XYZ file of C-alpha atoms in Angstrom:
426
model
C 169.551 214.246 222.392
C 168.033 215.472 225.051
C 168.384 214.148 228.129
C 164.884 211.719 229.458
C 164.855 213.606 232.554
C 161.106 214.806 234.297
C 161.808 218.200 233.564
C 160.682 219.838 236.734
C 164.492 222.079 237.102
C 164.057 225.445 236.078
C 160.009 225.954 236.676
C 161.258 224.442 240.770
C 163.153 227.382 240.805
C 160.420 229.480 240.015
C 158.199 227.024 242.463
C 160.205 227.987 245.235
C 160.663 231.176 244.598
C 156.845 231.904 244.402
C 156.402 230.043 247.922
C 153.573 230.307 249.972
C 153.869 232.150 253.288
C 153.427 228.674 254.927
C 154.634 228.252 258.716
C 158.368 227.340 259.033
C 157.941 224.609 261.182
C 155.827 221.539 260.281
C 154.297 219.402 263.370
C 155.342 216.351 261.674
C 152.215 214.685 263.391
C 149.187 216.234 260.956
C 146.393 216.130 263.505
C 145.180 213.848 266.556
C 146.513 210.862 265.635
C 149.050 209.645 269.030
C 151.273 207.351 266.159
C 154.231 207.634 266.094
C 154.775 208.222 261.860
C 152.005 208.769 260.128
C 151.947 208.141 256.504
C 149.628 209.496 253.599
C 149.410 207.790 250.690
C 147.288 207.638 247.673
C 147.314 203.318 247.042
C 143.769 203.694 247.965
C 143.157 200.306 245.913
C 143.986 197.036 246.664
C 146.047 194.672 246.642
C 148.847 197.782 247.093
C 146.849 199.292 249.642
C 147.077 195.799 251.746
C 150.598 196.026 251.019
C 151.854 199.378 252.128
C 149.676 198.617 255.387
C 151.753 194.653 256.130
C 155.043 196.948 255.377
C 154.216 199.267 257.651
C 153.347 196.557 260.317
C 155.671 194.207 259.518
C 158.236 197.569 259.480
C 157.001 198.789 263.506
C 157.010 195.691 265.082
C 160.878 195.483 264.341
C 161.631 198.701 265.358
C 158.915 199.109 268.348
C 157.223 201.978 266.184
C 153.453 202.815 265.304
C 151.914 203.655 261.855
C 148.987 206.071 261.787
C 148.423 204.589 257.950
C 146.054 207.195 255.849
C 145.021 205.840 252.015
C 143.647 208.889 250.347
C 141.400 208.931 246.865
C 144.190 211.322 243.762
C 142.547 214.471 243.767
C 141.409 214.418 247.923
C 145.132 214.024 249.000
C 145.708 217.428 247.019
C 143.478 218.570 248.572
C 144.156 217.266 252.251
C 147.624 218.406 251.500
C 146.565 222.208 250.495
C 145.153 222.341 253.522
C 147.730 220.145 255.217
C 150.736 222.203 253.734
C 148.893 225.640 254.511
C 148.608 224.814 258.499
C 151.983 223.698 258.701
C 151.367 220.511 259.950
C 152.250 217.580 257.736
C 152.487 214.235 257.322
C 155.715 212.362 258.764
C 155.567 210.736 255.297
C 153.378 212.075 252.511
C 153.209 211.018 248.758
C 155.039 213.894 246.364
C 155.092 213.640 241.752
C 158.187 216.968 243.012
C 158.259 219.816 241.164
C 156.907 223.412 241.801
C 154.946 221.772 244.829
C 157.205 219.930 246.579
C 159.124 223.442 245.727
C 156.972 225.383 247.818
C 156.552 222.804 250.604
C 160.465 223.051 250.834
C 160.543 226.967 250.651
C 157.935 227.040 253.816
C 160.484 224.590 255.571
C 158.129 221.707 256.014
C 160.457 218.983 254.259
C 163.209 217.345 255.385
C 166.585 217.177 252.987
C 166.859 213.998 252.268
C 170.413 214.020 251.016
C 173.059 211.724 252.082
C 170.650 210.711 254.443
C 168.887 207.337 253.130
C 171.615 204.283 252.637
C 169.455 202.635 250.119
C 169.675 205.596 247.040
C 172.236 203.979 245.384
C 169.820 201.473 244.049
C 167.541 204.143 243.091
C 168.604 205.137 238.952
C 169.434 208.906 239.066
C 167.205 210.393 236.415
C 164.069 209.202 238.783
C 165.714 211.419 241.572
C 165.168 214.624 238.665
C 161.795 215.302 239.824
C 162.410 215.443 243.810
C 165.751 217.719 243.530
C 165.590 221.196 244.103
C 168.517 222.928 243.995
C 170.692 220.241 244.368
C 169.631 218.528 247.366
C 167.012 215.792 247.417
C 163.783 216.042 249.353
C 161.884 213.237 248.394
C 162.179 209.491 247.532
C 160.842 207.848 244.330
C 158.985 204.108 244.286
C 157.688 204.541 240.554
C 158.530 206.221 237.317
C 156.216 206.461 233.652
C 154.755 208.180 231.311
C 151.799 209.146 230.125
C 149.649 207.812 226.980
C 146.442 206.833 225.525
C 145.620 202.855 226.590
C 142.816 202.088 224.395
C 140.857 198.529 224.057
C 142.269 197.012 220.648
C 138.783 194.726 220.552
C 136.600 198.111 220.281
C 139.607 199.520 217.776
C 139.078 196.769 215.600
C 134.744 196.940 215.791
C 135.318 200.325 214.624
C 137.365 199.118 211.365
C 140.357 200.989 213.515
C 143.571 198.904 212.507
C 145.988 200.571 214.058
C 146.870 203.310 216.261
C 146.559 206.976 214.809
C 149.876 208.448 214.464
C 148.776 212.303 213.898
C 146.152 214.886 215.805
C 144.245 214.417 212.206
C 143.916 210.911 212.714
C 143.156 210.983 216.000
C 139.909 213.450 215.636
C 138.990 209.936 212.306
C 139.250 207.372 214.772
C 137.097 209.692 217.093
C 134.489 210.200 214.820
C 134.932 206.029 213.215
C 134.397 204.973 217.008
C 131.190 206.954 217.888
C 130.031 205.699 213.759
C 129.917 202.555 215.381
C 128.151 203.378 218.477
C 131.140 203.202 220.603
C 131.897 206.259 223.400
C 135.998 206.986 222.163
C 137.136 208.461 225.794
C 136.460 207.812 229.206
C 137.589 211.255 230.789
C 136.781 211.843 234.408
C 135.273 215.543 233.774
C 135.069 216.616 237.524
C 138.766 216.011 238.944
C 139.962 218.055 236.125
C 143.704 216.941 236.337
C 142.973 214.363 233.761
C 141.476 216.854 230.988
C 144.854 219.297 231.707
C 147.090 216.615 230.259
C 145.277 216.912 226.950
C 145.765 221.098 226.262
C 149.714 220.697 227.590
C 150.330 217.635 225.536
C 149.079 219.604 222.129
C 151.124 222.370 223.685
C 154.473 219.779 223.419
C 153.246 218.863 219.853
C 152.706 222.770 218.555
C 155.407 224.465 220.635
C 158.369 221.543 222.282
C 159.440 221.025 225.124
C 161.657 223.710 224.199
C 159.118 226.105 223.983
C 156.953 225.433 226.863
C 159.375 225.508 229.148
C 160.725 229.271 227.757
C 157.116 230.515 228.163
C 157.221 229.178 231.664
C 160.491 231.002 233.007
C 158.759 233.985 230.991
C 155.917 233.901 232.669
C 153.518 233.980 229.283
C 152.118 231.468 227.433
C 150.839 234.477 224.767
C 152.808 232.467 221.566
C 150.538 230.965 218.165
C 151.217 227.622 219.182
C 149.648 227.610 223.086
C 145.818 229.537 221.321
C 146.106 226.870 218.714
C 146.532 223.765 221.620
C 143.357 225.372 223.520
C 141.651 225.815 219.894
C 142.598 222.364 219.347
C 140.849 220.912 222.563
C 137.735 223.035 222.083
C 137.904 221.682 219.081
C 138.074 217.836 220.445
C 134.753 218.444 223.113
C 132.725 219.624 219.971
C 132.872 215.901 218.684
C 131.116 214.667 221.905
C 134.091 212.204 222.460
C 133.264 211.285 225.489
C 131.272 209.067 228.023
C 127.989 210.239 228.952
C 128.310 211.862 231.795
C 131.487 212.490 231.804
C 131.178 216.174 233.474
C 130.340 214.753 236.984
C 132.479 211.961 236.616
C 135.645 211.065 238.049
C 138.997 208.809 238.137
C 138.698 206.353 240.385
C 134.443 206.107 241.960
C 132.697 203.018 240.135
C 131.515 204.444 237.700
C 134.378 206.896 236.958
C 137.310 206.926 234.469
C 139.060 204.302 235.056
C 135.869 201.828 235.899
C 134.685 202.755 232.235
C 137.633 201.495 230.502
C 137.766 198.875 232.598
C 134.233 197.718 231.973
C 134.952 198.033 227.867
C 132.344 200.815 228.191
C 134.849 203.622 225.892
C 137.691 202.839 224.103
C 140.830 205.325 225.201
C 141.562 206.996 228.151
C 144.838 209.724 228.061
C 146.256 207.731 231.582
C 150.210 207.219 233.308
C 151.261 203.689 233.783
C 148.986 202.905 236.654
C 146.061 202.892 234.060
C 145.946 199.159 233.765
C 145.543 198.687 237.274
C 143.205 201.156 237.869
C 141.329 199.541 235.956
C 140.777 196.533 237.327
C 140.788 198.022 241.056
C 137.572 200.587 239.975
C 135.561 198.473 237.793
C 135.674 195.045 239.667
C 136.893 193.199 236.699
C 139.916 192.447 234.943
C 139.389 194.850 232.405
C 140.081 194.765 228.488
C 141.466 191.354 227.167
C 143.163 192.890 224.725
C 144.694 196.498 226.071
C 146.938 198.868 223.933
C 148.847 202.047 224.061
C 149.974 204.485 221.555
C 152.062 207.959 222.000
C 150.322 211.280 222.231
C 149.169 211.824 218.357
C 152.013 214.474 216.483
C 150.298 218.263 215.132
C 151.022 218.920 211.764
C 153.638 222.080 211.463
C 154.546 221.300 215.128
C 157.559 220.742 216.224
C 157.029 218.375 219.493
C 157.547 214.274 218.527
C 156.155 211.729 219.881
C 159.254 210.715 221.678
C 158.291 213.382 224.015
C 156.055 212.544 227.019
C 154.579 213.984 229.851
C 154.739 212.202 232.725
C 156.085 211.702 236.040
C 156.813 209.273 238.838
C 155.233 209.181 242.316
C 157.745 209.448 245.442
C 157.849 210.092 248.864
C 158.301 213.187 250.809
C 159.257 213.277 254.802
C 158.313 216.007 256.980
C 161.121 218.355 258.053
C 160.799 216.855 261.984
C 159.751 213.230 261.566
C 161.683 211.057 263.550
C 164.487 209.214 262.301
C 162.610 205.629 261.575
C 160.830 207.726 259.112
C 163.685 207.452 256.923
C 164.279 204.004 258.166
C 161.012 203.545 256.516
C 161.801 204.421 252.989
C 164.867 202.166 252.674
C 162.819 199.446 253.988
C 160.272 199.734 250.642
C 163.635 199.878 248.782
C 164.655 196.219 250.278
C 165.315 194.310 247.300
C 162.718 191.355 248.586
C 160.089 194.427 249.250
C 160.174 196.553 246.286
C 159.845 193.388 244.073
C 156.797 192.505 245.785
C 155.433 195.899 245.330
C 156.290 196.644 241.883
C 154.531 192.869 240.913
C 151.427 193.366 243.563
C 151.228 197.011 242.177
C 151.925 196.803 238.512
C 155.003 199.526 239.532
C 156.825 201.008 236.974
C 160.662 199.858 238.915
C 162.951 203.019 239.652
C 166.066 200.293 240.605
C 169.591 200.929 238.653
C 169.276 197.470 237.895
C 165.287 196.632 236.937
C 165.776 193.130 235.438
C 167.998 192.192 238.953
C 164.284 193.086 240.599
C 162.097 192.679 238.513
C 162.887 190.389 235.439
C 159.078 189.572 234.763
C 157.339 192.296 234.022
C 154.147 192.117 232.828
C 153.419 193.078 228.870
C 151.439 196.544 230.226
C 154.427 197.757 232.811
C 156.794 196.316 229.820
C 154.862 199.245 227.501
C 155.939 201.853 229.858
C 159.457 200.691 230.284
C 159.853 200.588 226.497
C 158.662 204.107 226.184
C 160.624 205.589 228.730
C 163.542 203.979 227.243
C 163.056 205.830 223.747
C 162.293 208.628 225.529
C 164.329 212.117 224.158
C 162.755 214.240 226.470
C 159.939 214.091 229.800
C 157.435 217.221 231.036
C 156.432 217.217 234.625
C 152.512 217.012 234.800
C 152.141 221.403 234.724
C 150.068 220.818 237.848
C 152.447 219.741 239.897
C 155.551 220.870 237.670
C 154.630 224.414 238.332
C 153.532 226.484 241.306
C 150.108 225.314 243.152
C 148.451 228.615 242.000
C 149.539 227.916 238.285
C 148.852 224.255 238.075
C 145.457 225.103 239.064
C 144.269 227.338 236.934
C 145.150 225.759 233.814
C 143.443 222.588 235.761
C 140.600 224.419 236.061
C 141.105 226.169 232.480
C 141.280 223.172 231.005
C 138.028 221.941 232.330
C 136.564 225.429 231.127
C 137.311 224.148 227.410
C 136.507 220.695 227.239
C 132.630 222.479 228.612
C 132.720 225.152 226.173
C 133.020 227.964 228.902
C 135.801 229.066 227.708
C 137.845 230.290 224.790
C 141.679 229.732 223.677
C 141.890 233.560 224.026
C 139.977 233.069 227.876
C 142.269 230.166 228.423
C 145.782 232.032 227.851
C 144.603 234.683 229.760
C 143.908 233.483 233.148
C 147.269 231.597 232.634
C 149.181 234.463 232.292
C 147.621 236.610 235.019
C 148.183 234.076 237.642
C 151.831 233.919 236.579
C 151.668 237.620 236.682
C 150.104 236.998 240.376
C 153.163 234.859 241.911
C 155.378 237.261 240.265
């Protein structure tokens, strides 16, 4: 049985070797702020946005430090962090998904080695630390971990005459057509953000060639295999069915009319998204979300080697700037204090990374429990490719997937673009 880790390890090495020529030391305050600690995070919706601010305020008052807390939307955060990393001026604490992006920041000297510096680290499941471990050293602390799957509105499925989630890709395409025939938008997608679309190509590759095939191709920097072209064709075939909500091309994930809001308002039957989706649906739609929300794994592909127990996924964590004050590390452990972490799990619907989940969060909500159950049965997981790979590679995969969905690229074009990006990194 494969160890269910978020498999960036071999790819982290590739990311570090191909690190950007960034400034070797971080300023630590990222900008003109006079605060003692700057903190960039992506919890830009309440309740967790206010919870994070309250934690910063309370810790600051108890420890005589000031915080500049900046909640930033996901894509905007990635853009800002890219700019900050290139300038060598990163926040004291900032969100990270680990993998190749973090590896490049480490190689550039922007991130602090946390090995042996966090008194709370023994509270965290070692599996959850893997995406943030590079060359045996820890460079980030996770607070949430989960997987990507299809969240679906069971009432809309019933309206279309679908009585069970699809197990195979052919069944999935059949259900897409049944939903269309019933006048229901089958899939919500944030086309403008690109990263939600890359989940489809990634999962189809995972199902056609399996995790070993994907890892081998990444290590070789060559995605020319038949399974990779096939995955691209399957994305194009799906897009040809016009399964997405009207205006998906310009939709973002977190805006009022974006992907999560469309799901929350019951205007589409399903979305392929991570563990945060149910809360985002409620936050961005201003509703209680679908009354009957289900979850199912990405379907299998006939003839493929991947299985439904192999998941795309990842966690959310924090890294610390190379010259951040010691209080920044203390604050990370403050977040993990049992009372604080239990509150964050409840208010933010986080998927716990604690060694003893039952002790910290004995009463998980039904949606979070679905993700916990999926992780418990996983035989393998793959970190999001736009984080597992060096940014230049992940960015091309995102862009090329958008091209497939919009009919602007062929599957062969996709493979060529990715291979060229790998070659440029060598």
